[in-house]
JSON list of C-alpha atoms and ligand atoms in Angstrom, two decimals:
[
{"chain": "P", "resi": 60, "resn": "MET", "atom": "CA", "xyz": [139.99, 148.06, 147.99]},
{"chain": "P", "resi": 61, "resn": "GLU", "atom": "CA", "xyz": [138.23, 149.29, 151.12]},
{"chain": "P", "resi": 62, "resn": "TYR", "atom": "CA", "xyz": [139.09, 151.88, 153.77]},
{"chain": "P", "resi": 63, "resn": "GLN", "atom": "CA", "xyz": [137.56, 152.96, 157.02]},
{"chain": "P", "resi": 64, "resn": "THR", "atom": "CA", "xyz": [138.06, 156.61, 158.05]},
{"chain": "P", "resi": 65, "resn": "ASN", "atom": "CA", "xyz": [137.29, 158.28, 161.36]},
{"chain": "P", "resi": 66, "resn": "SER", "atom": "CA", "xyz": [137.22, 161.94, 160.30]},
{"chain": "P", "resi": 67, "resn": "ALA", "atom": "CA", "xyz": [136.73, 164.19, 157.28]},
{"chain": "P", "resi": 68, "resn": "GLN", "atom": "CA", "xyz": [140.48, 164.85, 157.33]},
{"chain": "P", "resi": 69, "resn": "GLU", "atom": "CA", "xyz": [141.22, 161.14, 157.03]},
{"chain": "P", "resi": 70, "resn": "THR", "atom": "CA", "xyz": [138.84, 160.88, 154.10]},
{"chain": "P", "resi": 71, "resn": "GLN", "atom": "CA", "xyz": [140.64, 163.79, 152.42]},
{"chain": "P", "resi": 72, "resn": "LYS", "atom": "CA", "xyz": [143.97, 162.10, 152.97]},
{"chain": "P", "resi": 73, "resn": "ILE", "atom": "CA", "xyz": [142.67, 159.01, 151.15]},
{"chain": "P", "resi": 74, "resn": "ALA", "atom": "CA", "xyz": [141.47, 161.33, 148.37]},
{"chain": "P", "resi": 75, "resn": "ARG", "atom": "CA", "xyz": [144.93, 162.85, 148.00]},
{"chain": "P", "resi": 76, "resn": "GLU", "atom": "CA", "xyz": [146.57, 159.43, 147.82]},
{"chain": "P", "resi": 77, "resn": "PHE", "atom": "CA", "xyz": [143.95, 158.34, 145.29]},
{"chain": "P", "resi": 78, "resn": "VAL", "atom": "CA", "xyz": [144.58, 161.29, 142.95]},
{"chain": "P", "resi": 79, "resn": "GLU", "atom": "CA", "xyz": [148.35, 160.88, 143.17]},
{"chain": "P", "resi": 80, "resn": "ASN", "atom": "CA", "xyz": [147.91, 157.41, 141.72]},
{"chain": "P", "resi": 81, "resn": "LEU", "atom": "CA", "xyz": [145.69, 158.46, 138.84]},
{"chain": "P", "resi": 82, "resn": "SER", "atom": "CA", "xyz": [146.99, 158.81, 135.30]},
{"chain": "P", "resi": 83, "resn": "PRO", "atom": "CA", "xyz": [145.14, 160.46, 132.43]},
{"chain": "P", "resi": 84, "resn": "LYS", "atom": "CA", "xyz": [143.86, 158.18, 129.66]},
{"chain": "P", "resi": 85, "resn": "GLU", "atom": "CA", "xyz": [144.84, 158.76, 126.06]},
{"chain": "P", "resi": 86, "resn": "ASP", "atom": "CA", "xyz": [141.42, 158.32, 124.53]},
{"chain": "P", "resi": 87, "resn": "GLY", "atom": "CA", "xyz": [139.12, 160.29, 126.78]},
{"chain": "P", "resi": 88, "resn": "ALA", "atom": "CA", "xyz": [138.45, 161.72, 130.20]},
{"chain": "P", "resi": 89, "resn": "LEU", "atom": "CA", "xyz": [139.22, 159.81, 133.35]},
{"chain": "P", "resi": 90, "resn": "VAL", "atom": "CA", "xyz": [135.84, 159.34, 134.99]},
{"chain": "P", "resi": 91, "resn": "VAL", "atom": "CA", "xyz": [135.11, 158.58, 138.62]},
{"chain": "P", "resi": 92, "resn": "GLY", "atom": "CA", "xyz": [131.57, 157.69, 139.70]},
{"chain": "P", "resi": 93, "resn": "ILE", "atom": "CA", "xyz": [130.91, 158.39, 143.37]},
{"chain": "P", "resi": 94, "resn": "SER", "atom": "CA", "xyz": [127.90, 156.99, 145.18]},
{"chain": "P", "resi": 95, "resn": "GLY", "atom": "CA", "xyz": [126.63, 157.02, 148.73]},
{"chain": "P", "resi": 96, "resn": "ASP", "atom": "CA", "xyz": [123.88, 158.63, 150.79]},
{"chain": "P", "resi": 97, "resn": "LEU", "atom": "CA", "xyz": [123.63, 162.32, 151.62]},
{"chain": "P", "resi": 98, "resn": "GLY", "atom": "CA", "xyz": [126.30, 163.27, 154.13]},
{"chain": "P", "resi": 99, "resn": "ALA", "atom": "CA", "xyz": [128.34, 160.14, 153.47]},
{"chain": "P", "resi": 100, "resn": "GLY", "atom": "CA", "xyz": [131.40, 162.17, 152.45]},
{"chain": "P", "resi": 101, "resn": "LYS", "atom": "CA", "xyz": [131.37, 162.40, 148.65]},
{"chain": "P", "resi": 102, "resn": "THR", "atom": "CA", "xyz": [131.92, 166.14, 148.49]},
{"chain": "P", "resi": 103, "resn": "THR", "atom": "CA", "xyz": [134.43, 166.02, 151.36]},
{"chain": "P", "resi": 104, "resn": "PHE", "atom": "CA", "xyz": [136.45, 163.49, 149.34]},
{"chain": "P", "resi": 105, "resn": "ILE", "atom": "CA", "xyz": [136.33, 165.69, 146.23]},
{"chain": "P", "resi": 106, "resn": "GLN", "atom": "CA", "xyz": [137.48, 168.69, 148.28]},
{"chain": "P", "resi": 107, "resn": "GLY", "atom": "CA", "xyz": [140.56, 166.78, 149.40]},
{"chain": "P", "resi": 108, "resn": "LEU", "atom": "CA", "xyz": [141.26, 165.59, 145.89]},
{"chain": "P", "resi": 109, "resn": "ALA", "atom": "CA", "xyz": [140.83, 169.05, 144.34]},
{"chain": "P", "resi": 110, "resn": "GLY", "atom": "CA", "xyz": [143.07, 170.65, 146.96]},
{"chain": "P", "resi": 111, "resn": "SER", "atom": "CA", "xyz": [145.81, 168.24, 146.11]},
{"chain": "P", "resi": 112, "resn": "LEU", "atom": "CA", "xyz": [145.48, 169.13, 142.39]},
{"chain": "P", "resi": 113, "resn": "GLY", "atom": "CA", "xyz": [145.98, 172.78, 143.25]},
{"chain": "P", "resi": 114, "resn": "VAL", "atom": "CA", "xyz": [142.37, 173.93, 142.96]},
{"chain": "P", "resi": 115, "resn": "GLU", "atom": "CA", "xyz": [142.11, 176.88, 145.30]},
{"chain": "P", "resi": 116, "resn": "GLU", "atom": "CA", "xyz": [138.43, 177.57, 144.92]},
{"chain": "P", "resi": 117, "resn": "LYS", "atom": "CA", "xyz": [136.29, 176.03, 147.64]},
{"chain": "P", "resi": 118, "resn": "ILE", "atom": "CA", "xyz": [134.43, 173.02, 146.32]},
{"chain": "P", "resi": 119, "resn": "LEU", "atom": "CA", "xyz": [130.78, 172.99, 147.30]},
{"chain": "P", "resi": 120, "resn": "SER", "atom": "CA", "xyz": [128.21, 170.36, 146.54]},
{"chain": "P", "resi": 121, "resn": "PRO", "atom": "CA", "xyz": [126.99, 171.35, 143.07]},
{"chain": "P", "resi": 122, "resn": "THR", "atom": "CA", "xyz": [123.54, 169.87, 143.65]},
{"chain": "P", "resi": 123, "resn": "PHE", "atom": "CA", "xyz": [121.83, 172.99, 142.35]},
{"chain": "P", "resi": 124, "resn": "VAL", "atom": "CA", "xyz": [124.11, 173.65, 139.40]},
{"chain": "P", "resi": 125, "resn": "ILE", "atom": "CA", "xyz": [124.70, 170.03, 138.26]},
{"chain": "P", "resi": 126, "resn": "MET", "atom": "CA", "xyz": [128.22, 170.74, 136.99]},
{"chain": "P", "resi": 127, "resn": "LYS", "atom": "CA", "xyz": [131.18, 172.92, 137.81]},
{"chain": "P", "resi": 128, "resn": "ARG", "atom": "CA", "xyz": [134.54, 173.11, 136.07]},
{"chain": "P", "resi": 129, "resn": "PHE", "atom": "CA", "xyz": [137.85, 173.93, 137.74]},
{"chain": "P", "resi": 130, "resn": "GLU", "atom": "CA", "xyz": [140.94, 174.68, 135.71]},
{"chain": "P", "resi": 131, "resn": "ILE", "atom": "CA", "xyz": [144.12, 173.02, 136.88]},
{"chain": "P", "resi": 132, "resn": "GLY", "atom": "CA", "xyz": [147.36, 174.74, 135.97]},
{"chain": "P", "resi": 133, "resn": "GLY", "atom": "CA", "xyz": [150.46, 172.71, 135.23]},
{"chain": "P", "resi": 134, "resn": "GLY", "atom": "CA", "xyz": [149.31, 169.29, 136.36]},
{"chain": "P", "resi": 135, "resn": "LYS", "atom": "CA", "xyz": [148.67, 165.94, 134.74]},
{"chain": "P", "resi": 136, "resn": "PHE", "atom": "CA", "xyz": [145.03, 166.96, 134.28]},
{"chain": "P", "resi": 137, "resn": "ALA", "atom": "CA", "xyz": [143.95, 170.28, 132.73]},
{"chain": "P", "resi": 138, "resn": "ASN", "atom": "CA", "xyz": [140.40, 170.41, 134.07]},
{"chain": "P", "resi": 139, "resn": "LEU", "atom": "CA", "xyz": [138.47, 168.99, 136.96]},
{"chain": "P", "resi": 140, "resn": "TYR", "atom": "CA", "xyz": [134.74, 168.59, 136.33]},
{"chain": "P", "resi": 141, "resn": "HIS", "atom": "CA", "xyz": [132.50, 168.08, 139.32]},
{"chain": "P", "resi": 142, "resn": "PHE", "atom": "CA", "xyz": [129.03, 166.78, 138.51]},
{"chain": "P", "resi": 143, "resn": "ASP", "atom": "CA", "xyz": [126.18, 165.96, 140.84]},
{"chain": "P", "resi": 144, "resn": "PHE", "atom": "CA", "xyz": [123.49, 163.77, 139.29]},
{"chain": "P", "resi": 145, "resn": "TYR", "atom": "CA", "xyz": [121.25, 163.89, 142.36]},
{"chain": "P", "resi": 146, "resn": "ARG", "atom": "CA", "xyz": [118.48, 165.80, 140.63]},
{"chain": "P", "resi": 147, "resn": "LEU", "atom": "CA", "xyz": [118.79, 164.17, 137.20]},
{"chain": "P", "resi": 148, "resn": "GLU", "atom": "CA", "xyz": [116.32, 161.62, 135.91]},
{"chain": "P", "resi": 149, "resn": "THR", "atom": "CA", "xyz": [117.37, 160.82, 132.35]},
{"chain": "P", "resi": 150, "resn": "GLU", "atom": "CA", "xyz": [120.28, 161.36, 129.98]},
{"chain": "P", "resi": 151, "resn": "LYS", "atom": "CA", "xyz": [118.29, 164.20, 128.43]},
{"chain": "P", "resi": 152, "resn": "ASP", "atom": "CA", "xyz": [118.87, 166.21, 131.60]},
{"chain": "P", "resi": 153, "resn": "LEU", "atom": "CA", "xyz": [122.53, 166.47, 130.55]},
{"chain": "P", "resi": 154, "resn": "GLN", "atom": "CA", "xyz": [121.70, 168.24, 127.30]},
{"chain": "P", "resi": 155, "resn": "GLY", "atom": "CA", "xyz": [123.37, 171.60, 126.83]},
{"chain": "P", "resi": 156, "resn": "MET", "atom": "CA", "xyz": [126.25, 170.75, 129.16]},
{"chain": "P", "resi": 157, "resn": "ASP", "atom": "CA", "xyz": [128.72, 169.57, 126.50]},
{"chain": "P", "resi": 158, "resn": "PHE", "atom": "CA", "xyz": [128.80, 166.30, 128.39]},
{"chain": "P", "resi": 159, "resn": "GLU", "atom": "CA", "xyz": [130.11, 164.23, 125.48]},
{"chain": "P", "resi": 160, "resn": "GLU", "atom": "CA", "xyz": [132.82, 166.73, 124.72]},
{"chain": "P", "resi": 161, "resn": "ILE", "atom": "CA", "xyz": [133.89, 166.78, 128.36]},
{"chain": "P", "resi": 162, "resn": "MET", "atom": "CA", "xyz": [133.98, 162.98, 128.45]},
{"chain": "P", "resi": 163, "resn": "SER", "atom": "CA", "xyz": [136.16, 162.81, 125.35]},
{"chain": "P", "resi": 164, "resn": "GLY", "atom": "CA", "xyz": [138.85, 165.23, 126.56]},
{"chain": "P", "resi": 165, "resn": "PRO", "atom": "CA", "xyz": [141.94, 163.22, 127.56]},
{"chain": "P", "resi": 166, "resn": "ARG", "atom": "CA", "xyz": [143.11, 165.74, 130.12]},
{"chain": "P", "resi": 167, "resn": "ASN", "atom": "CA", "xyz": [139.81, 165.98, 131.91]},
{"chain": "P", "resi": 168, "resn": "LEU", "atom": "CA", "xyz": [139.23, 164.42, 135.29]},
{"chain": "P", "resi": 169, "resn": "VAL", "atom": "CA", "xyz": [135.47, 163.99, 135.74]},
{"chain": "P", "resi": 170, "resn": "LEU", "atom": "CA", "xyz": [134.05, 163.31, 139.19]},
{"chain": "P", "resi": 171, "resn": "ILE", "atom": "CA", "xyz": [130.36, 162.49, 139.41]},
{"chain": "P", "resi": 172, "resn": "GLU", "atom": "CA", "xyz": [128.41, 162.40, 142.66]},
{"chain": "P", "resi": 173, "resn": "TRP", "atom": "CA", "xyz": [125.28, 160.21, 142.55]},
{"chain": "P", "resi": 174, "resn": "ALA", "atom": "CA", "xyz": [126.65, 158.69, 139.33]},
{"chain": "P", "resi": 175, "resn": "GLU", "atom": "CA", "xyz": [124.54, 155.57, 139.91]},
{"chain": "P", "resi": 176, "resn": "LYS", "atom": "CA", "xyz": [121.48, 157.58, 138.86]},
{"chain": "P", "resi": 177, "resn": "LEU", "atom": "CA", "xyz": [122.69, 157.64, 135.25]},
{"chain": "P", "resi": 178, "resn": "LYS", "atom": "CA", "xyz": [125.12, 154.74, 135.29]},
{"chain": "P", "resi": 179, "resn": "ASN", "atom": "CA", "xyz": [124.96, 154.27, 131.53]},
{"chain": "P", "resi": 180, "resn": "VAL", "atom": "CA", "xyz": [126.49, 157.62, 130.67]},
{"chain": "P", "resi": 181, "resn": "LEU", "atom": "CA", "xyz": [129.76, 156.65, 132.36]},
{"chain": "P", "resi": 182, "resn": "PRO", "atom": "CA", "xyz": [132.40, 154.84, 130.30]},
{"chain": "P", "resi": 183, "resn": "LYS", "atom": "CA", "xyz": [132.96, 151.15, 130.95]},
{"chain": "P", "resi": 184, "resn": "ASP", "atom": "CA", "xyz": [136.37, 151.84, 132.47]},
{"chain": "P", "resi": 185, "resn": "ALA", "atom": "CA", "xyz": [135.12, 154.41, 134.97]},
{"chain": "P", "resi": 186, "resn": "ILE", "atom": "CA", "xyz": [136.39, 154.05, 138.51]},
{"chain": "P", "resi": 187, "resn": "TRP", "atom": "CA", "xyz": [133.57, 153.60, 141.04]},
{"chain": "P", "resi": 188, "resn": "ILE", "atom": "CA", "xyz": [133.77, 154.68, 144.65]},
{"chain": "P", "resi": 189, "resn": "LYS", "atom": "CA", "xyz": [131.07, 154.07, 147.24]},
{"chain": "P", "resi": 190, "resn": "PHE", "atom": "CA", "xyz": [130.76, 155.85, 150.59]},
{"chain": "P", "resi": 191, "resn": "GLU", "atom": "CA", "xyz": [128.95, 154.30, 153.53]},
{"chain": "P", "resi": 192, "resn": "HIS", "atom": "CA", "xyz": [128.07, 155.81, 156.89]},
{"chain": "P", "resi": 193, "resn": "GLY", "atom": "CA", "xyz": [129.52, 153.91, 159.79]},
{"chain": "P", "resi": 194, "resn": "GLY", "atom": "CA", "xyz": [128.02, 155.98, 162.62]},
{"chain": "P", "resi": 195, "resn": "GLU", "atom": "CA", "xyz": [129.24, 159.37, 163.91]},
{"chain": "P", "resi": 196, "resn": "ASP", "atom": "CA", "xyz": [132.40, 160.25, 162.00]},
{"chain": "P", "resi": 197, "resn": "LYS", "atom": "CA", "xyz": [133.13, 156.78, 160.69]},
{"chain": "P", "resi": 198, "resn": "ARG", "atom": "CA", "xyz": [132.85, 156.22, 156.95]},
{"chain": "P", "resi": 199, "resn": "LYS", "atom": "CA", "xyz": [133.66, 153.29, 154.75]},
{"chain": "P", "resi": 200, "resn": "ILE", "atom": "CA", "xyz": [135.15, 154.05, 151.32]},
{"chain": "P", "resi": 201, "resn": "ILE", "atom": "CA", "xyz": [134.98, 151.22, 148.81]},
{"chain": "P", "resi": 202, "resn": "PHE", "atom": "CA", "xyz": [136.92, 151.52, 145.55]},
{"chain": "P", "resi": 203, "resn": "ASN", "atom": "CA", "xyz": [135.80, 149.78, 142.37]},
{"chain": "P", "resi": 204, "resn": "PHE", "atom": "CA", "xyz": [132.81, 148.25, 144.08]},
{"chain": "P", "resi": 205, "resn": "GLN", "atom": "CA", "xyz": [131.15, 147.30, 140.80]},
{"chain": "S", "resi": 568, "resn": "ADP", "atom": "P1", "xyz": [127.93, 164.07, 150.54]},
{"chain": "S", "resi": 568, "resn": "ADP", "atom": "O1", "xyz": [128.58, 164.86, 149.46]},
{"chain": "S", "resi": 568, "resn": "ADP", "atom": "O2", "xyz": [128.15, 162.58, 150.42]},
{"chain": "S", "resi": 568, "resn": "ADP", "atom": "O3", "xyz": [126.47, 164.39, 150.70]},
{"chain": "S", "resi": 568, "resn": "ADP", "atom": "P2", "xyz": [129.47, 165.72, 152.34]},
{"chain": "S", "resi": 568, "resn": "ADP", "atom": "O4", "xyz": [130.91, 165.45, 152.05]},
{"chain": "S", "resi": 568, "resn": "ADP", "atom": "O5", "xyz": [128.86, 166.96, 151.81]},
{"chain": "S", "resi": 568, "resn": "ADP", "atom": "O6", "xyz": [128.61, 164.43, 151.93]},
{"chain": "S", "resi": 568, "resn": "ADP", "atom": "O7", "xyz": [129.24, 165.73, 153.92]},
{"chain": "S", "resi": 568, "resn": "ADP", "atom": "C1", "xyz": [129.87, 164.85, 154.79]},
{"chain": "S", "resi": 568, "resn": "ADP", "atom": "C2", "xyz": [129.82, 165.46, 156.18]},
{"chain": "S", "resi": 568, "resn": "ADP", "atom": "O8", "xyz": [130.26, 164.49, 157.14]},
{"chain": "S", "resi": 568, "resn": "ADP", "atom": "C3", "xyz": [130.73, 166.65, 156.29]},
{"chain": "S", "resi": 568, "resn": "ADP", "atom": "O9", "xyz": [130.13, 167.60, 157.16]},
{"chain": "S", "resi": 568, "resn": "ADP", "atom": "C4", "xyz": [131.99, 166.06, 156.93]},
{"chain": "S", "resi": 568, "resn": "ADP", "atom": "O10", "xyz": [132.73, 167.01, 157.69]},
{"chain": "S", "resi": 568, "resn": "ADP", "atom": "C5", "xyz": [131.38, 165.01, 157.84]},
{"chain": "S", "resi": 568, "resn": "ADP", "atom": "N1", "xyz": [132.27, 163.87, 158.15]},
{"chain": "S", "resi": 568, "resn": "ADP", "atom": "C6", "xyz": [132.46, 163.36, 159.38]},
{"chain": "S", "resi": 568, "resn": "ADP", "atom": "N2", "xyz": [133.27, 162.30, 159.36]},
{"chain": "S", "resi": 568, "resn": "ADP", "atom": "C7", "xyz": [133.63, 162.12, 158.06]},
{"chain": "S", "resi": 568, "resn": "ADP", "atom": "C8", "xyz": [134.45, 161.16, 157.42]},
{"chain": "S", "resi": 568, "resn": "ADP", "atom": "N3", "xyz": [135.06, 160.15, 158.06]},
{"chain": "S", "resi": 568, "resn": "ADP", "atom": "N4", "xyz": [134.58, 161.27, 156.07]},
{"chain": "S", "resi": 568, "resn": "ADP", "atom": "C9", "xyz": [133.95, 162.26, 155.40]},
{"chain": "S", "resi": 568, "resn": "ADP", "atom": "N5", "xyz": [133.15, 163.19, 155.95]},
{"chain": "S", "resi": 568, "resn": "ADP", "atom": "C10", "xyz": [132.98, 163.12, 157.29]},
{"chain": "S", "resi": 569, "resn": "MG", "atom": "MG1", "xyz": [127.75, 166.10, 147.97]}
]
């Protein structure tokens, strides 16, 4: 599935439709790997998605903190985890973040920017989304590109 958007708002609308169609898994977190160059729209997408889940806190790119957790009250998911693997080199860089515990929680929605850097830590059934620049405000969003 592939979309072309012409503004950040359009990308956030796609994000809202995407999250409406997601269902939690019974045996672990629902994991979404998000790839694409800097400025391609990964964080913008996550902002739209988080807003639609009722997260009020402003979502920033967590590049310097690697992971941030947002609690979701009363929804199909209990927690939204926002990772950014941009600065990670190996799986060891995830130590001390309870990564495995997070990935095994059935009511966790885990979104990972730059997930392609540590592809192997994502479950086989992860959803993959790729963002591509299309010039100015145009972006291509490709779902399940792998
Ligand atoms: P990334 O997380 O991939 O580095 P960001 O979401 O932080 O990218 O930045 C994308 C920038 O591009 C934002 O400033 C956003 O407003 C802008 N932008 C312009 N057009 C679009 C679009 N169609 N989709 C997403 N972002 C867009
Ligand atoms: Mg980002």
